[in-house]
PDB file of C-alpha atoms in Angstrom:
ATOM      1  CA  UNK A   3       0.000   0.000   0.000  1.00 67.00           C
ATOM      2  CA  UNK A   4       2.999   2.321   0.647  1.00 79.00           C
ATOM      3  CA  UNK A   5       0.808   4.796   2.478  1.00 88.00           C
ATOM      4  CA  UNK A   6       2.481   7.245   4.851  1.00 92.00           C
ATOM      5  CA  UNK A   7       0.291   8.085   7.865  1.00 94.00           C
ATOM      6  CA  UNK A   8       0.867  10.438  10.779  1.00 95.00           C
ATOM      7  CA  UNK A   9      -1.294  11.017  13.849  1.00 95.00           C
ATOM      8  CA  UNK A  10      -0.670  13.693  16.466  1.00 96.00           C
ATOM      9  CA  UNK A  11      -2.668  14.034  19.699  1.00 95.00           C
ATOM     10  CA  UNK A  12      -2.633  16.909  22.169  1.00 94.00           C
ATOM     11  CA  UNK A  13      -4.111  16.099  25.570  1.00 92.00           C
ATOM     12  CA  UNK A  14      -2.963  18.869  27.912  1.00 78.00           C
ATOM     13  CA  UNK A  15      -4.400  21.954  26.207  1.00 85.00           C
ATOM     14  CA  UNK A  16      -7.341  22.272  28.632  1.00 91.00           C
ATOM     15  CA  UNK A  17      -8.910  20.021  31.254  1.00 93.00           C
ATOM     16  CA  UNK A  18     -10.964  17.283  29.575  1.00 94.00           C
ATOM     17  CA  UNK A  19      -9.976  18.281  26.018  1.00 95.00           C
ATOM     18  CA  UNK A  20      -8.101  16.096  23.542  1.00 96.00           C
ATOM     19  CA  UNK A  21      -7.354  17.245  19.998  1.00 97.00           C
ATOM     20  CA  UNK A  22      -6.015  15.010  17.259  1.00 96.00           C
ATOM     21  CA  UNK A  23      -4.785  15.539  13.710  1.00 96.00           C
ATOM     22  CA  UNK A  24      -4.402  12.606  11.358  1.00 96.00           C
ATOM     23  CA  UNK A  25      -2.967  12.779   7.874  1.00 95.00           C
ATOM     24  CA  UNK A  26      -1.907  10.390   5.187  1.00 93.00           C
ATOM     25  CA  UNK A  27      -0.249  10.454   1.782  1.00 92.00           C
ATOM     26  CA  UNK A  28      -0.023   7.718  -0.823  1.00 90.00           C
ATOM     27  CA  UNK A  29       2.886   8.442  -3.205  1.00 89.00           C
ATOM     28  CA  UNK A  30       1.643   5.881  -5.764  1.00 87.00           C
ATOM     29  CA  UNK A  31      -1.567   7.756  -6.574  1.00 88.00           C
ATOM     30  CA  UNK A  32      -0.965  11.096  -4.766  1.00 87.00           C
ATOM     31  CA  UNK A  33      -4.074  10.626  -2.566  1.00 89.00           C
ATOM     32  CA  UNK A  34      -3.981  12.847   0.500  1.00 91.00           C
ATOM     33  CA  UNK A  35      -6.172  12.749   3.580  1.00 92.00           C
ATOM     34  CA  UNK A  36      -6.391  15.107   6.552  1.00 94.00           C
ATOM     35  CA  UNK A  37      -8.733  14.675   9.501  1.00 95.00           C
ATOM     36  CA  UNK A  38      -9.120  16.855  12.576  1.00 96.00           C
ATOM     37  CA  UNK A  39     -10.900  15.774  15.717  1.00 97.00           C
ATOM     38  CA  UNK A  40     -11.601  16.590  19.320  1.00 97.00           C
ATOM     39  CA  UNK A  41     -13.010  14.932  22.420  1.00 96.00           C
ATOM     40  CA  UNK A  42     -14.185  16.918  25.414  1.00 96.00           C
ATOM     41  CA  UNK A  43     -15.292  15.382  28.721  1.00 95.00           C
ATOM     42  CA  UNK A  44     -16.563  17.291  31.733  1.00 94.00           C
ATOM     43  CA  UNK A  45     -18.638  16.312  34.768  1.00 93.00           C
ATOM     44  CA  UNK A  46     -22.007  16.240  32.987  1.00 96.00           C
ATOM     45  CA  UNK A  47     -21.063  16.675  29.331  1.00 97.00           C
ATOM     46  CA  UNK A  48     -19.253  14.710  26.657  1.00 97.00           C
ATOM     47  CA  UNK A  49     -18.685  16.007  23.132  1.00 97.00           C
ATOM     48  CA  UNK A  50     -16.756  14.819  20.110  1.00 98.00           C
ATOM     49  CA  UNK A  51     -16.158  16.301  16.717  1.00 97.00           C
ATOM     50  CA  UNK A  52     -14.355  15.490  13.516  1.00 97.00           C
ATOM     51  CA  UNK A  53     -13.655  17.127  10.196  1.00 96.00           C
ATOM     52  CA  UNK A  54     -12.539  15.494   6.977  1.00 92.00           C
ATOM     53  CA  UNK A  55     -10.652  18.458   5.549  1.00 89.00           C
ATOM     54  CA  UNK A  56      -9.561  17.245   2.113  1.00 89.00           C
ATOM     55  CA  UNK A  57     -11.999  14.565   0.923  1.00 85.00           C
ATOM     56  CA  UNK A  58     -15.649  14.922   1.908  1.00 85.00           C
ATOM     57  CA  UNK A  59     -15.169  18.228   3.765  1.00 88.00           C
ATOM     58  CA  UNK A  60     -17.741  17.077   6.306  1.00 92.00           C
ATOM     59  CA  UNK A  61     -17.768  18.368   9.870  1.00 95.00           C
ATOM     60  CA  UNK A  62     -19.486  16.203  12.507  1.00 97.00           C
ATOM     61  CA  UNK A  63     -20.194  17.267  16.087  1.00 98.00           C
ATOM     62  CA  UNK A  64     -22.074  15.477  18.837  1.00 98.00           C
ATOM     63  CA  UNK A  65     -22.755  16.196  22.485  1.00 98.00           C
ATOM     64  CA  UNK A  66     -24.424  14.357  25.357  1.00 97.00           C
ATOM     65  CA  UNK A  67     -25.428  15.946  28.619  1.00 97.00           C
ATOM     66  CA  UNK A  68     -26.300  13.781  31.596  1.00 96.00           C
ATOM     67  CA  UNK A  69     -27.504  14.275  35.124  1.00 95.00           C
ATOM     68  CA  UNK A  70     -28.670  11.680  37.656  1.00 94.00           C
ATOM     69  CA  UNK A  71     -29.347   9.024  35.021  1.00 94.00           C
ATOM     70  CA  UNK A  72     -31.062  11.290  32.482  1.00 97.00           C
ATOM     71  CA  UNK A  73     -29.321  11.769  29.141  1.00 97.00           C
ATOM     72  CA  UNK A  74     -29.958  14.236  26.324  1.00 98.00           C
ATOM     73  CA  UNK A  75     -27.854  14.318  23.203  1.00 98.00           C
ATOM     74  CA  UNK A  76     -27.602  15.428  19.647  1.00 98.00           C
ATOM     75  CA  UNK A  77     -25.497  15.131  16.553  1.00 98.00           C
ATOM     76  CA  UNK A  78     -25.093  17.320  13.498  1.00 98.00           C
ATOM     77  CA  UNK A  79     -23.125  16.879  10.272  1.00 97.00           C
ATOM     78  CA  UNK A  80     -22.277  19.840   8.066  1.00 96.00           C
ATOM     79  CA  UNK A  81     -21.130  19.458   4.461  1.00 93.00           C
ATOM     80  CA  UNK A  82     -18.749  22.383   3.951  1.00 91.00           C
ATOM     81  CA  UNK A  83     -18.556  21.846   0.182  1.00 88.00           C
ATOM     82  CA  UNK A  84     -22.338  22.444  -0.078  1.00 92.00           C
ATOM     83  CA  UNK A  85     -22.581  24.857   2.873  1.00 93.00           C
ATOM     84  CA  UNK A  86     -25.466  22.785   4.203  1.00 94.00           C
ATOM     85  CA  UNK A  87     -26.406  20.604   7.154  1.00 96.00           C
ATOM     86  CA  UNK A  88     -26.307  17.056   5.781  1.00 95.00           C
ATOM     87  CA  UNK A  89     -27.641  15.153   8.811  1.00 97.00           C
ATOM     88  CA  UNK A  90     -28.798  15.577  12.397  1.00 98.00           C
ATOM     89  CA  UNK A  91     -30.164  13.482  15.235  1.00 98.00           C
ATOM     90  CA  UNK A  92     -31.522  13.856  18.763  1.00 98.00           C
ATOM     91  CA  UNK A  93     -31.727  11.397  21.647  1.00 98.00           C
ATOM     92  CA  UNK A  94     -33.113  11.210  25.168  1.00 98.00           C
ATOM     93  CA  UNK A  95     -32.633   8.398  27.608  1.00 98.00           C
ATOM     94  CA  UNK A  96     -32.512   7.231  31.168  1.00 98.00           C
ATOM     95  CA  UNK A  97     -30.218   4.722  32.784  1.00 95.00           C
ATOM     96  CA  UNK A  98     -30.181   3.151  36.218  1.00 95.00           C
ATOM     97  CA  UNK A  99     -28.390   0.224  37.837  1.00 93.00           C
ATOM     98  CA  UNK A 100     -30.432  -2.517  36.171  1.00 95.00           C
ATOM     99  CA  UNK A 101     -32.252  -0.873  33.251  1.00 95.00           C
ATOM    100  CA  UNK A 102     -31.800   1.554  30.389  1.00 97.00           C
ATOM    101  CA  UNK A 103     -34.338   3.193  28.087  1.00 98.00           C
ATOM    102  CA  UNK A 104     -33.821   5.553  25.150  1.00 98.00           C
ATOM    103  CA  UNK A 105     -35.609   7.243  22.269  1.00 98.00           C
ATOM    104  CA  UNK A 106     -33.578   8.374  19.276  1.00 98.00           C
ATOM    105  CA  UNK A 107     -34.604  10.398  16.228  1.00 97.00           C
ATOM    106  CA  UNK A 108     -31.979  10.090  13.501  1.00 96.00           C
ATOM    107  CA  UNK A 109     -31.452  10.707   9.775  1.00 95.00           C
ATOM    108  CA  UNK A 110     -32.742  14.297   9.927  1.00 96.00           C
ATOM    109  CA  UNK A 111     -35.410  13.179  12.408  1.00 95.00           C
ATOM    110  CA  UNK A 112     -37.005  10.787   9.894  1.00 96.00           C
ATOM    111  CA  UNK A 113     -36.118   7.485  11.611  1.00 96.00           C
ATOM    112  CA  UNK A 114     -37.132   6.784  15.190  1.00 97.00           C
ATOM    113  CA  UNK A 115     -35.882   4.104  17.550  1.00 97.00           C
ATOM    114  CA  UNK A 116     -37.055   3.322  21.079  1.00 98.00           C
ATOM    115  CA  UNK A 117     -35.184   0.740  23.116  1.00 98.00           C
ATOM    116  CA  UNK A 118     -34.937  -0.710  26.579  1.00 98.00           C
ATOM    117  CA  UNK A 119     -32.734  -3.192  28.419  1.00 98.00           C
ATOM    118  CA  UNK A 120     -33.437  -4.658  31.849  1.00 98.00           C
ATOM    119  CA  UNK A 121     -31.339  -6.949  34.009  1.00 97.00           C
ATOM    120  CA  UNK A 122     -34.082  -8.904  35.745  1.00 96.00           C
ATOM    121  CA  UNK A 123     -31.709 -10.946  37.902  1.00 96.00           C
ATOM    122  CA  UNK A 124     -28.026 -11.920  37.856  1.00 94.00           C
ATOM    123  CA  UNK A 125     -28.995 -14.716  35.420  1.00 96.00           C
ATOM    124  CA  UNK A 126     -31.747 -13.133  33.296  1.00 97.00           C
ATOM    125  CA  UNK A 127     -31.779 -10.040  31.074  1.00 97.00           C
ATOM    126  CA  UNK A 128     -34.328  -8.801  28.526  1.00 98.00           C
ATOM    127  CA  UNK A 129     -34.160  -6.091  25.887  1.00 98.00           C
ATOM    128  CA  UNK A 130     -36.422  -4.654  23.240  1.00 97.00           C
ATOM    129  CA  UNK A 131     -36.235  -2.335  20.293  1.00 97.00           C
ATOM    130  CA  UNK A 132     -38.857  -0.640  18.129  1.00 97.00           C
ATOM    131  CA  UNK A 133     -38.046   1.366  15.010  1.00 96.00           C
ATOM    132  CA  UNK A 134     -40.132   3.304  12.518  1.00 96.00           C
ATOM    133  CA  UNK A 135     -39.323   5.351   9.446  1.00 94.00           C
ATOM    134  CA  UNK A 136     -41.236   8.504   8.585  1.00 91.00           C
ATOM    135  CA  UNK A 137     -40.606   8.096   4.852  1.00 89.00           C
ATOM    136  CA  UNK A 138     -41.161   4.358   4.449  1.00 87.00           C
ATOM    137  CA  UNK A 139     -43.709   3.942   7.289  1.00 84.00           C
ATOM    138  CA  UNK A 140     -42.117   0.596   8.166  1.00 89.00           C
ATOM    139  CA  UNK A 141     -42.132  -0.509  11.782  1.00 93.00           C
ATOM    140  CA  UNK A 142     -39.861  -3.194  13.190  1.00 95.00           C
ATOM    141  CA  UNK A 143     -40.053  -4.661  16.681  1.00 96.00           C
ATOM    142  CA  UNK A 144     -37.405  -6.845  18.306  1.00 97.00           C
ATOM    143  CA  UNK A 145     -37.384  -8.597  21.651  1.00 97.00           C
ATOM    144  CA  UNK A 146     -34.478 -10.533  23.089  1.00 97.00           C
ATOM    145  CA  UNK A 147     -33.448 -12.274  26.252  1.00 97.00           C
ATOM    146  CA  UNK A 148     -30.485 -14.071  27.711  1.00 97.00           C
ATOM    147  CA  UNK A 149     -30.199 -16.636  30.474  1.00 97.00           C
ATOM    148  CA  UNK A 150     -26.914 -17.556  32.172  1.00 96.00           C
ATOM    149  CA  UNK A 151     -26.852 -21.288  32.832  1.00 94.00           C
ATOM    150  CA  UNK A 152     -23.443 -21.086  34.513  1.00 93.00           C
ATOM    151  CA  UNK A 153     -20.292 -18.955  34.339  1.00 90.00           C
ATOM    152  CA  UNK A 154     -19.371 -20.385  30.919  1.00 94.00           C
ATOM    153  CA  UNK A 155     -22.767 -20.874  29.247  1.00 96.00           C
ATOM    154  CA  UNK A 156     -25.324 -18.287  28.152  1.00 96.00           C
ATOM    155  CA  UNK A 157     -28.507 -18.996  26.197  1.00 97.00           C
ATOM    156  CA  UNK A 158     -29.766 -16.152  24.013  1.00 97.00           C
ATOM    157  CA  UNK A 159     -32.968 -15.735  22.021  1.00 96.00           C
ATOM    158  CA  UNK A 160     -34.280 -12.952  19.804  1.00 96.00           C
ATOM    159  CA  UNK A 161     -37.442 -12.552  17.768  1.00 96.00           C
ATOM    160  CA  UNK A 162     -38.608  -9.675  15.575  1.00 94.00           C
ATOM    161  CA  UNK A 163     -41.866  -8.544  13.998  1.00 93.00           C
ATOM    162  CA  UNK A 164     -40.982 -10.142  10.656  1.00 89.00           C
ATOM    163  CA  UNK A 165     -40.974 -13.558  12.320  1.00 86.00           C
ATOM    164  CA  UNK A 166     -37.219 -13.915  12.285  1.00 89.00           C
ATOM    165  CA  UNK A 167     -35.965 -15.885  15.287  1.00 86.00           C
TER     166      UNK A 167
END
């Protein structure tokens, strides 16, 4: 492949902030790639971002805020070559010791997913997922479970609304 790649990370610029720059060059076909990124973590906020500078010129940013089990997040993608938002999503959720629930609206808020997971006991867990598309009006439901027979053996089952087991 003869591709030359370089990655540089800076972690001590500010508390909770990491910035990285990654570039590559292929001398056989002169392809170049340059990506910038960041990760920021604070007490009740996590955010990441990336930019593909030379190829797609897409900038992606996401952030999640959380407090006492409640989560709210969002994501946006901006196509710099078209000067337009190319995608966005929103999510809300709640998590506790033995269960998690979330609702996500993705693909410019045209696809919706609701999910849950519950640890019923140290041996039994159940989870479910429902999705629906605004454009295609298709709904899909999934339900799964797992049962731990012993420390080395776990039985799992999943069924969905199309009859797939």
